[in-house]
mmCIF file of C-alpha atoms and ligand atoms in Angstrom:
data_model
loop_
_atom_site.group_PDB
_atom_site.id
_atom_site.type_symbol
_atom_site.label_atom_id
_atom_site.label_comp_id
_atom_site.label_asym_id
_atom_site.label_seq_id
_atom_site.Cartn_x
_atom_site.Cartn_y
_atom_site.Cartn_z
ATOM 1 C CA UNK A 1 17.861 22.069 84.578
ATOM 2 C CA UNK A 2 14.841 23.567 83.414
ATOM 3 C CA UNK A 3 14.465 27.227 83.297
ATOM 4 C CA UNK A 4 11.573 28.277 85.877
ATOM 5 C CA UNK A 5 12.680 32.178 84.777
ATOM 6 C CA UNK A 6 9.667 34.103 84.336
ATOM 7 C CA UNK A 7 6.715 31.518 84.081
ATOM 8 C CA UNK A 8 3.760 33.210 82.849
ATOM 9 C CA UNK A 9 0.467 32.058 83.726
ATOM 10 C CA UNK A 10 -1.953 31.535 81.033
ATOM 11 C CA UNK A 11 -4.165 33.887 79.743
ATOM 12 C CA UNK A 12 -6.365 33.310 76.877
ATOM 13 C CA UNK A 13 -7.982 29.905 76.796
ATOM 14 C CA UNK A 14 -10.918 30.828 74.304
ATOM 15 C CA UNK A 15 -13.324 29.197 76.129
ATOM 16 C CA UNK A 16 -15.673 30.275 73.633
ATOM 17 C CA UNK A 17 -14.041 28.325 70.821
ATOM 18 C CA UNK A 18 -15.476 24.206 71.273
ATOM 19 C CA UNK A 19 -12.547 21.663 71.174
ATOM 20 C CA UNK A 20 -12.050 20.255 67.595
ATOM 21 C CA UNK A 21 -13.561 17.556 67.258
ATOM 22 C CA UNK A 22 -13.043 17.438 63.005
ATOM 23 C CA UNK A 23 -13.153 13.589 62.062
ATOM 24 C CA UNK A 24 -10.451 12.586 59.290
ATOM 25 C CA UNK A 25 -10.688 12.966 55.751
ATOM 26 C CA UNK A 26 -9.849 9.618 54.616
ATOM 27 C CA UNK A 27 -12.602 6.933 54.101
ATOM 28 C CA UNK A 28 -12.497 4.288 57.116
ATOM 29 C CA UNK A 29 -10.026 5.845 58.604
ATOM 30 C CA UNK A 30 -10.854 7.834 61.523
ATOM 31 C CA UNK A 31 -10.768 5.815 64.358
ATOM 32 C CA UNK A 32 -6.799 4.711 63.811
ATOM 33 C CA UNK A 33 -4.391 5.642 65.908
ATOM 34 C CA UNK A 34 -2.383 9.193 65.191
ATOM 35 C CA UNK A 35 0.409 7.503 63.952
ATOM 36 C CA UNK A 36 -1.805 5.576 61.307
ATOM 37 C CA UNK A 37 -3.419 8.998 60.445
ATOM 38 C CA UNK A 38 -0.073 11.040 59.938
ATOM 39 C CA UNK A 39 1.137 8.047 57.667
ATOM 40 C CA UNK A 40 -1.985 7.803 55.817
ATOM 41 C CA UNK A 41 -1.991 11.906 55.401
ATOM 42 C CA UNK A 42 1.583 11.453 53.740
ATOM 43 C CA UNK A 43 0.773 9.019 51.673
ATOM 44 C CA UNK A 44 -2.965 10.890 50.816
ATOM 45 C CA UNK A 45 -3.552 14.750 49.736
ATOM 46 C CA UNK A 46 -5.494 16.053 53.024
ATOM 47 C CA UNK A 47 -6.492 18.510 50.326
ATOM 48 C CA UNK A 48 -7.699 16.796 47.427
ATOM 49 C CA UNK A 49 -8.148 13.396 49.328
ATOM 50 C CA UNK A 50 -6.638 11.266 46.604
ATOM 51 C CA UNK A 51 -2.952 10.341 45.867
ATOM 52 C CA UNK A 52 -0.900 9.643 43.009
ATOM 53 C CA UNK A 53 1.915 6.732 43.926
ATOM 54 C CA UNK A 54 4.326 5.379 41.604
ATOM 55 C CA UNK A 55 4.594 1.529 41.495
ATOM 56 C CA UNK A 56 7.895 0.388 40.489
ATOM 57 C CA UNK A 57 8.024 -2.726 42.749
ATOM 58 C CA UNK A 58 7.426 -5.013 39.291
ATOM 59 C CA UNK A 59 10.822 -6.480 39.918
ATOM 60 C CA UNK A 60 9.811 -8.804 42.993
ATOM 61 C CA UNK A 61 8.740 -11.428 40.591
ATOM 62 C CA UNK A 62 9.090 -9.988 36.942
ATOM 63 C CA UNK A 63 12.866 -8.975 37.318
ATOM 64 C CA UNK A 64 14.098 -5.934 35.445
ATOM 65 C CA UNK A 65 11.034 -5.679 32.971
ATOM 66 C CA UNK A 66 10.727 -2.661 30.277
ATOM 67 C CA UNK A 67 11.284 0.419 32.174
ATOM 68 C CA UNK A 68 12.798 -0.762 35.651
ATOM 69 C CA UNK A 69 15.739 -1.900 33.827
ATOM 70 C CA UNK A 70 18.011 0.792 36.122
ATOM 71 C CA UNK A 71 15.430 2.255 38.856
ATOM 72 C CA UNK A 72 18.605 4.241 39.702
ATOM 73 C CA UNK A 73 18.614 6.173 36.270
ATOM 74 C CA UNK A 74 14.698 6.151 35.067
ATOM 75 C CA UNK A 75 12.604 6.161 38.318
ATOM 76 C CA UNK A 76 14.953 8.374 41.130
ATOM 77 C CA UNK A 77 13.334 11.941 38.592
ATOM 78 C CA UNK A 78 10.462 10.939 38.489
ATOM 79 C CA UNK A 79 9.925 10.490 42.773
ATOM 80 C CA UNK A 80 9.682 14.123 42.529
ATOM 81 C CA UNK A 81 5.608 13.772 40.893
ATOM 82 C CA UNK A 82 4.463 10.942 42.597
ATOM 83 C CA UNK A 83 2.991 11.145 46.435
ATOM 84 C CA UNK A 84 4.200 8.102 47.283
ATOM 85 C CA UNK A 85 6.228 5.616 45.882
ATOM 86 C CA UNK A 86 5.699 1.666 45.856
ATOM 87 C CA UNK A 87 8.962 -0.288 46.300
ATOM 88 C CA UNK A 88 11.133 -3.611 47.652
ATOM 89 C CA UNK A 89 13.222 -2.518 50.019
ATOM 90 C CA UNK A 90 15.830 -3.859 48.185
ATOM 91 C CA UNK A 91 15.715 -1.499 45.137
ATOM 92 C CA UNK A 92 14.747 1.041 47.948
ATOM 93 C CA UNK A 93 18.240 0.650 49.456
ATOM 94 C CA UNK A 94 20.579 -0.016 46.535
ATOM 95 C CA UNK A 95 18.922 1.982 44.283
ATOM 96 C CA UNK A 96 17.215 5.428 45.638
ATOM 97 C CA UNK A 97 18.882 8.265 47.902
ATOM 98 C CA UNK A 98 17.802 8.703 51.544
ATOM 99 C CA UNK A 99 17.370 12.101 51.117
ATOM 100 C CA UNK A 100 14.017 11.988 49.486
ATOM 101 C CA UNK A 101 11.082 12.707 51.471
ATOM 102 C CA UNK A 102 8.489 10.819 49.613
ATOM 103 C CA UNK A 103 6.433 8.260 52.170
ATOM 104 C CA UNK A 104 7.137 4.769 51.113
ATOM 105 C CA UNK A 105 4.565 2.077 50.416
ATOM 106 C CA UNK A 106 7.048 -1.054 51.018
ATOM 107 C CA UNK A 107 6.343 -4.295 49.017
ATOM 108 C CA UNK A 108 6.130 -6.832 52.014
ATOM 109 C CA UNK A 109 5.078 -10.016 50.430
ATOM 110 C CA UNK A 110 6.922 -11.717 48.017
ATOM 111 C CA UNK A 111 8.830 -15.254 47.325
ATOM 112 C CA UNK A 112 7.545 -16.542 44.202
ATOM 113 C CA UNK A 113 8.337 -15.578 40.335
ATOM 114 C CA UNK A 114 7.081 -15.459 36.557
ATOM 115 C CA UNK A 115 8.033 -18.897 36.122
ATOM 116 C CA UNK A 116 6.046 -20.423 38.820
ATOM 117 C CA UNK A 117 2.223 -20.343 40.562
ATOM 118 C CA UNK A 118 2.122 -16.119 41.533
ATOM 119 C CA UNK A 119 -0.144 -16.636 44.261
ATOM 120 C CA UNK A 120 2.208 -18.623 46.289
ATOM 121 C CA UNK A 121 3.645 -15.301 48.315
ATOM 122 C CA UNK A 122 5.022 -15.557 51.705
ATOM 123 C CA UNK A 123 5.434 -12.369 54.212
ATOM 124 C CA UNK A 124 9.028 -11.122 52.816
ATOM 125 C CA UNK A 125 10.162 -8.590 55.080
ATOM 126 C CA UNK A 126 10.212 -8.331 59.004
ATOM 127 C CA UNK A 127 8.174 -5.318 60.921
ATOM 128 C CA UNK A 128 11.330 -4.139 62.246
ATOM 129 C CA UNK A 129 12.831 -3.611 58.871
ATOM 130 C CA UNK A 130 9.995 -1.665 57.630
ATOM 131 C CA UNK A 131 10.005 0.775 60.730
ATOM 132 C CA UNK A 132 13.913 0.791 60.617
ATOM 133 C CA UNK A 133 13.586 1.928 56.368
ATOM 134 C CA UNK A 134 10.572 4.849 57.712
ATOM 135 C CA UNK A 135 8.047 3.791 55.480
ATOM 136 C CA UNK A 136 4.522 4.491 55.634
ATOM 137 C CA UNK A 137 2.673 1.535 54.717
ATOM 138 C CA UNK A 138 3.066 -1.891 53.563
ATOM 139 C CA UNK A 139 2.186 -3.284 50.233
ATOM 140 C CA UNK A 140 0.409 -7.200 50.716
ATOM 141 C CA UNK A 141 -0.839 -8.980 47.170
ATOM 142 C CA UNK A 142 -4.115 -11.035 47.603
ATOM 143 C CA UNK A 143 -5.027 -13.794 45.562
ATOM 144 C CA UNK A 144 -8.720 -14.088 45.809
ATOM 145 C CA UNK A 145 -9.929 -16.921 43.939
ATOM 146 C CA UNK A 146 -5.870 -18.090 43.374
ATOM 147 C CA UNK A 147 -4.663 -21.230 44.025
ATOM 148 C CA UNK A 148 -3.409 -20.095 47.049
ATOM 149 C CA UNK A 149 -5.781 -17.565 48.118
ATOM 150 C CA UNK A 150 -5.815 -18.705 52.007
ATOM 151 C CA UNK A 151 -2.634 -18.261 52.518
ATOM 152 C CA UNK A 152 -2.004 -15.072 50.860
ATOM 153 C CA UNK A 153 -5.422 -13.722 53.291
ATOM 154 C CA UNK A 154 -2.881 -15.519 56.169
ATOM 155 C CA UNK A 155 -0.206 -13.029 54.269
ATOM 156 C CA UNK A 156 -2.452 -9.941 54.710
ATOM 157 C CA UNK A 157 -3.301 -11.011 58.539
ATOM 158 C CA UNK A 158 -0.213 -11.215 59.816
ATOM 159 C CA UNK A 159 1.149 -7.945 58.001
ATOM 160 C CA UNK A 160 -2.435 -5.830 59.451
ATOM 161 C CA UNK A 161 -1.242 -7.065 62.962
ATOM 162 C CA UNK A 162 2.435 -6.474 63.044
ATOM 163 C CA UNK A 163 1.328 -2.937 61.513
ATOM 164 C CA UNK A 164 -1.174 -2.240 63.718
ATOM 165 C CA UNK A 165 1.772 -2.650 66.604
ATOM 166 C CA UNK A 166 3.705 -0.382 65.086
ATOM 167 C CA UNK A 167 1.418 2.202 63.457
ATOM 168 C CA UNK A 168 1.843 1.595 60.368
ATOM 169 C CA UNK A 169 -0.850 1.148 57.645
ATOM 170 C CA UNK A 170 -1.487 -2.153 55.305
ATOM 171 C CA UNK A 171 -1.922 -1.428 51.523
ATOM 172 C CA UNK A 172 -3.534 -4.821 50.015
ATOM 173 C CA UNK A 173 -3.634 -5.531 46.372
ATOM 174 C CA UNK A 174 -5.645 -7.501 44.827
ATOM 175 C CA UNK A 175 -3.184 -9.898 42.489
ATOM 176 C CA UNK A 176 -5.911 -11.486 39.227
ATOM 177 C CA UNK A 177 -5.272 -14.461 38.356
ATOM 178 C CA UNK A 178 -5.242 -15.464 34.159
ATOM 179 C CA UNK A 179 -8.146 -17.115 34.156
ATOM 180 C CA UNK A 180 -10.126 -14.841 36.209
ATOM 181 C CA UNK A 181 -12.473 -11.610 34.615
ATOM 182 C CA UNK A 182 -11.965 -8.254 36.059
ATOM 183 C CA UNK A 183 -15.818 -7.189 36.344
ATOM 184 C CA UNK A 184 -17.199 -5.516 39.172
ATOM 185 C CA UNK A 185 -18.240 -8.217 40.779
ATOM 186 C CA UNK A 186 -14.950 -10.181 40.982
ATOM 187 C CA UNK A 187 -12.883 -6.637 41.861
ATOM 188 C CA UNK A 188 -16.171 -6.054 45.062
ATOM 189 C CA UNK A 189 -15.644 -9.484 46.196
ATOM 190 C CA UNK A 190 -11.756 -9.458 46.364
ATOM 191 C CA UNK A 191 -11.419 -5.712 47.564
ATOM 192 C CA UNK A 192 -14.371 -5.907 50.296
ATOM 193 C CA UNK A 193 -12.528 -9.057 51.564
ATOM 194 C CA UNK A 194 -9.321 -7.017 51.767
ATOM 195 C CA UNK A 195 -10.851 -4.470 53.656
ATOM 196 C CA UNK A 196 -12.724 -6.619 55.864
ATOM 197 C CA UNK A 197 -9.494 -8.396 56.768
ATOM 198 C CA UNK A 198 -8.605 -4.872 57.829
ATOM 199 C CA UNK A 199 -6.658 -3.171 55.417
ATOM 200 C CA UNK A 200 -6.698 0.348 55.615
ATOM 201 C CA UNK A 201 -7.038 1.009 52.090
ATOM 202 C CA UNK A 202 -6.926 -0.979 48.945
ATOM 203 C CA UNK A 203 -5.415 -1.275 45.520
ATOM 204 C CA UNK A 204 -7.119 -2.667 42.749
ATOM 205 C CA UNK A 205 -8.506 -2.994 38.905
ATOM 206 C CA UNK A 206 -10.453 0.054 37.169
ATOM 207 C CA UNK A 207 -13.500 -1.734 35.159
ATOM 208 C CA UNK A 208 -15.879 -0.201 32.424
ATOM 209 C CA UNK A 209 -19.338 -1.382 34.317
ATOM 210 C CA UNK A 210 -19.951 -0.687 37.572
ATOM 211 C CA UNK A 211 -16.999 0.532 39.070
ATOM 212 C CA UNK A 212 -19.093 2.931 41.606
ATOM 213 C CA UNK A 213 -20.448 0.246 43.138
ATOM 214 C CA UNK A 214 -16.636 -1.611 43.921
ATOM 215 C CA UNK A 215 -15.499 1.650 45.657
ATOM 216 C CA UNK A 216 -19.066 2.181 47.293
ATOM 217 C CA UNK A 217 -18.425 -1.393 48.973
ATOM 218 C CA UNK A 218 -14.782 -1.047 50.024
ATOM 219 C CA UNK A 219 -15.180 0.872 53.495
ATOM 220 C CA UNK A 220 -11.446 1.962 53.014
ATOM 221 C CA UNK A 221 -9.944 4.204 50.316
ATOM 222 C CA UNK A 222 -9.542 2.089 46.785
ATOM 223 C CA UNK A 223 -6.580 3.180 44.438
ATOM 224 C CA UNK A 224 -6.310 1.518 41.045
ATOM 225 C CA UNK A 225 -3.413 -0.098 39.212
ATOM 226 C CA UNK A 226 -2.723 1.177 35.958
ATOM 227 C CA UNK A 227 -2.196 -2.534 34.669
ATOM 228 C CA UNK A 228 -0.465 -3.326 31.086
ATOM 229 C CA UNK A 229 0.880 -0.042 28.940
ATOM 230 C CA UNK A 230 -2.017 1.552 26.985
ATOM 231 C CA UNK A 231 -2.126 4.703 24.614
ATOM 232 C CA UNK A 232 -1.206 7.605 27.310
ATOM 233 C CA UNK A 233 -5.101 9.092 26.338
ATOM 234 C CA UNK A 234 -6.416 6.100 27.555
ATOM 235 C CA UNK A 235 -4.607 5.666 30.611
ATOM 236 C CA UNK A 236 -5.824 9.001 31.631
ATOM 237 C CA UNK A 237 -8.972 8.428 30.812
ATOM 238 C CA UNK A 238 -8.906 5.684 33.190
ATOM 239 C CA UNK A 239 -7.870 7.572 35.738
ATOM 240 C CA UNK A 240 -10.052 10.088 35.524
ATOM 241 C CA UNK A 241 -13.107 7.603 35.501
ATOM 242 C CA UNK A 242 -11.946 5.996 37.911
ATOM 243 C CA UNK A 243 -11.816 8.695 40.465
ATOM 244 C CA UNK A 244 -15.058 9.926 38.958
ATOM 245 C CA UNK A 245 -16.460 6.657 40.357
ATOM 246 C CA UNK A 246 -15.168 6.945 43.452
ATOM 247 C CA UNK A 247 -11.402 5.867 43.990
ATOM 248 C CA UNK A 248 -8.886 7.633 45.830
ATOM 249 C CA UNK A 249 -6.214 7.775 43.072
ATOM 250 C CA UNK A 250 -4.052 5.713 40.982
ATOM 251 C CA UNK A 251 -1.000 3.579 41.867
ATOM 252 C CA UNK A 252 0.485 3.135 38.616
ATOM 253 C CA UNK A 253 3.466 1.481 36.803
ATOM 254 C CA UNK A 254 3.772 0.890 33.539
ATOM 255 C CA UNK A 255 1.674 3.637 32.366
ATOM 256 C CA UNK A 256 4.527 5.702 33.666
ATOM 257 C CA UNK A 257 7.463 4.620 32.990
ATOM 258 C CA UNK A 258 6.912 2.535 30.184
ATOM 259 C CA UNK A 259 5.813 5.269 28.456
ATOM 260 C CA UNK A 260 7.955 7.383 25.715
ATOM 261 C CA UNK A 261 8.243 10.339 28.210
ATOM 262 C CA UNK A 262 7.746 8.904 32.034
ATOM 263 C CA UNK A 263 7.960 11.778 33.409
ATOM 264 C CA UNK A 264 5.455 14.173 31.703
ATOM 265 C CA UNK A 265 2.878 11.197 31.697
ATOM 266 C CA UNK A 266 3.187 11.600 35.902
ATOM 267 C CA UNK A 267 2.421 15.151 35.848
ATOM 268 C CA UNK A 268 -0.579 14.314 33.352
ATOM 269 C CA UNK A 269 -1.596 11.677 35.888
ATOM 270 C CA UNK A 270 -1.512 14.086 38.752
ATOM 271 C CA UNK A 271 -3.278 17.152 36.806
ATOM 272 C CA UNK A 272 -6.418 14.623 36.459
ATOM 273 C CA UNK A 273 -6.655 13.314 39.820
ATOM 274 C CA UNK A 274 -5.610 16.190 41.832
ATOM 275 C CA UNK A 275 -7.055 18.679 39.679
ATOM 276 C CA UNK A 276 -9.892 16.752 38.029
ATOM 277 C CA UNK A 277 -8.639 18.136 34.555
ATOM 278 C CA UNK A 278 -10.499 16.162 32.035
ATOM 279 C CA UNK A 279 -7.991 13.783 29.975
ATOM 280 C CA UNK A 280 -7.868 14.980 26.819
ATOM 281 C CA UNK A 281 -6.569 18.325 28.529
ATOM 282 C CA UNK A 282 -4.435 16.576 30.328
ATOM 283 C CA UNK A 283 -3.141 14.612 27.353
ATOM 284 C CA UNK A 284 -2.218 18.260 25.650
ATOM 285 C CA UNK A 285 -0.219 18.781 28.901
ATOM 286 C CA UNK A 286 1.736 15.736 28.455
ATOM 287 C CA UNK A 287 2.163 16.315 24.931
ATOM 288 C CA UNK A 288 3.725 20.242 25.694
ATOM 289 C CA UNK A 289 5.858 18.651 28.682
ATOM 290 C CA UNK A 290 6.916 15.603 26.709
ATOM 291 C CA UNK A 291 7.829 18.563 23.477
ATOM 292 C CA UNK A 292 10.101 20.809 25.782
ATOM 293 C CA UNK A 293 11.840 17.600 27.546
ATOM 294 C CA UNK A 294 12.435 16.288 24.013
ATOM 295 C CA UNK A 295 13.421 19.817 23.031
ATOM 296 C CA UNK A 296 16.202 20.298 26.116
ATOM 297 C CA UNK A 297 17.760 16.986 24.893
ATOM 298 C CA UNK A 298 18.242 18.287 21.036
ATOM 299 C CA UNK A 299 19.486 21.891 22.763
ATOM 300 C CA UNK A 300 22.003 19.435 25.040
ATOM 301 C CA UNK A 301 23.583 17.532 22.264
HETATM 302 C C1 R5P B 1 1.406 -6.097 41.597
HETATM 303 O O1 R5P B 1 1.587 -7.086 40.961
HETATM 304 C C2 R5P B 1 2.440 -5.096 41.827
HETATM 305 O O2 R5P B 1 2.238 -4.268 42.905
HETATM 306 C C3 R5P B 1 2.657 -4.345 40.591
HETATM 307 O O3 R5P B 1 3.978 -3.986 40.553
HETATM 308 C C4 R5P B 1 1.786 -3.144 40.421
HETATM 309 O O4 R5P B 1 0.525 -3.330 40.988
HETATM 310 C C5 R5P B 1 1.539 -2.951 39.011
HETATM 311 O O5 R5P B 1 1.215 -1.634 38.716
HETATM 312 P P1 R5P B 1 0.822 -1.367 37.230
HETATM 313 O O6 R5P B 1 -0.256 -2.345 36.889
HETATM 314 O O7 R5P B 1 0.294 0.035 37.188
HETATM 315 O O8 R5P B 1 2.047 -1.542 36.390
#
């Protein structure tokens, strides 16, 4: 029964102070739902407005490429750095520990592989697994300009809606095809297209020229892929351009953990685009973390 001791009327209502009326801090985003927001806000720094995910989700059609070989033994450290972290739910289950209370970006389209046309995805998991694993958002691959490019859009149409049932938010990426150039005017095309289909925010390719003007175009938040392993300088150069030019973060891979120490390259990543350090500080920091990991090793054996 509840307790009706001692009720005490109300007394201060500070009906000086205006009701807030603050609008959200991500891009696009502020007429969603409150669910949508509180997902997005795990997944994005209300602070700094950016966010630093891991992608380790490489497996869906690559299998156990250079670096995912045990997700159990190289990527469960490094969750710790990364805001969010981009996974199958099937390495998600067999591989990482409930108990971490990262937001997870789930990969939701899948059904093709390496050996075969990569456009040709299907929607691979069901809206009621994705709310029954908690995760945050839902990772769709578009193939503008694939072979299949209509029915990956068809992909990203039917994951928006089943999201926007449930409140959860749709991450689309933008897959590139071989034969197709990563200049501004390809990535503005295929990320404007993604947002228009209503995505709630985008991931995509960094390029040299005109990079503003992709993120100035995408109404939603753009992250960028870190794409095949480069020198660690460069990656963080990338990243800190990139965010210079306007994108909300990184989602990166291989420039992670493919690299000789994974987990001081994260914290690198993180000190540019949370703390705008410029990369070649940033690169001194993961040279000092990556000396006293390799340090604690020699002291160990
Ligand atoms: C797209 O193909 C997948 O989501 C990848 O696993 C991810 O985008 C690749 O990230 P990165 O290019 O940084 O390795």
């Amino acid at each position: 029964m509840p307790d009706v001791d001692d009720v005490q009327d109300g007394k201060n209502f500070h009906l000086g102070v205006p009701a807030q009326t603050n609008s959200f801090f991500l891009k696009g985003s502020n007429s969603l739902d409150w669910g949508m927001k509180n997902r997005l806000a795990r997944i994005f720094n209300p602070v700094t407005g950016r966010s630093v995910m891991l992608a380790v989700d490489h497996g869906y059609f690559q299998g156990p490429t250079t670096g995912l070989e045990r997700i159990d033994v190289s990527i469960v450290p490094l969750i710790a750095y990364a805001d969010a972290l981009m996974i199958t739910r099937g390495a998600l289950r067999t591989c990482v520990p409930a108990e971490i209370s990262k937001p997870v970006v789930l990969r939701s389209t899948g059904g093709q592989s390496i050996l075969k046309e990569l456009s040709n995805e299907l929607v691979a998991v069901d809206i009621e697994d994705v709310v029954r694993i908690n995760a945050s958002a839902m990772a769709v691959q578009v193939y503008i300009g694939g072979e299949y490019e209509h029915k990956s859009i068809g992909n990203l149409v039917k994951i928006v809606d089943a999201g926007n049932r449930h409140g959860v938010p749709t991450l689309a990426v933008t897959g590139v095809g071989k034969d197709m150039v990563r200049d501004a005017k390809y990535l503005g095309l295929a990320t404007r297209i993604c947002a228009e289909m209503g995505a709630h925010f985008v991931k995509t390719y960094y390029c040299d020229k005109g990079f503003e003007r992709v993120t100035a175009a995408c109404p939603v938040p753009v992250l960028i892929a870190g794409g095949k392993k480069l020198a660690e300088l460069d990656a963080l150069k990338m990243a800190y351009q990139a965010t210079e030019q306007g994108a909300a973060g990184v989602d990166m891979g291989r420039n992670v953990f493919q690299c000789e120490a994974p987990s001081a390259m994260i914290q690198a990543v993180r000190a540019v685009v949370h703390e705008r350090e410029r990369p070649e500080k940033a690169y001194d920091f993961y040279l000092s973390l990556k000396n006293v990991a390799a340090k604690t090793i020699s002291t160990r054996s």
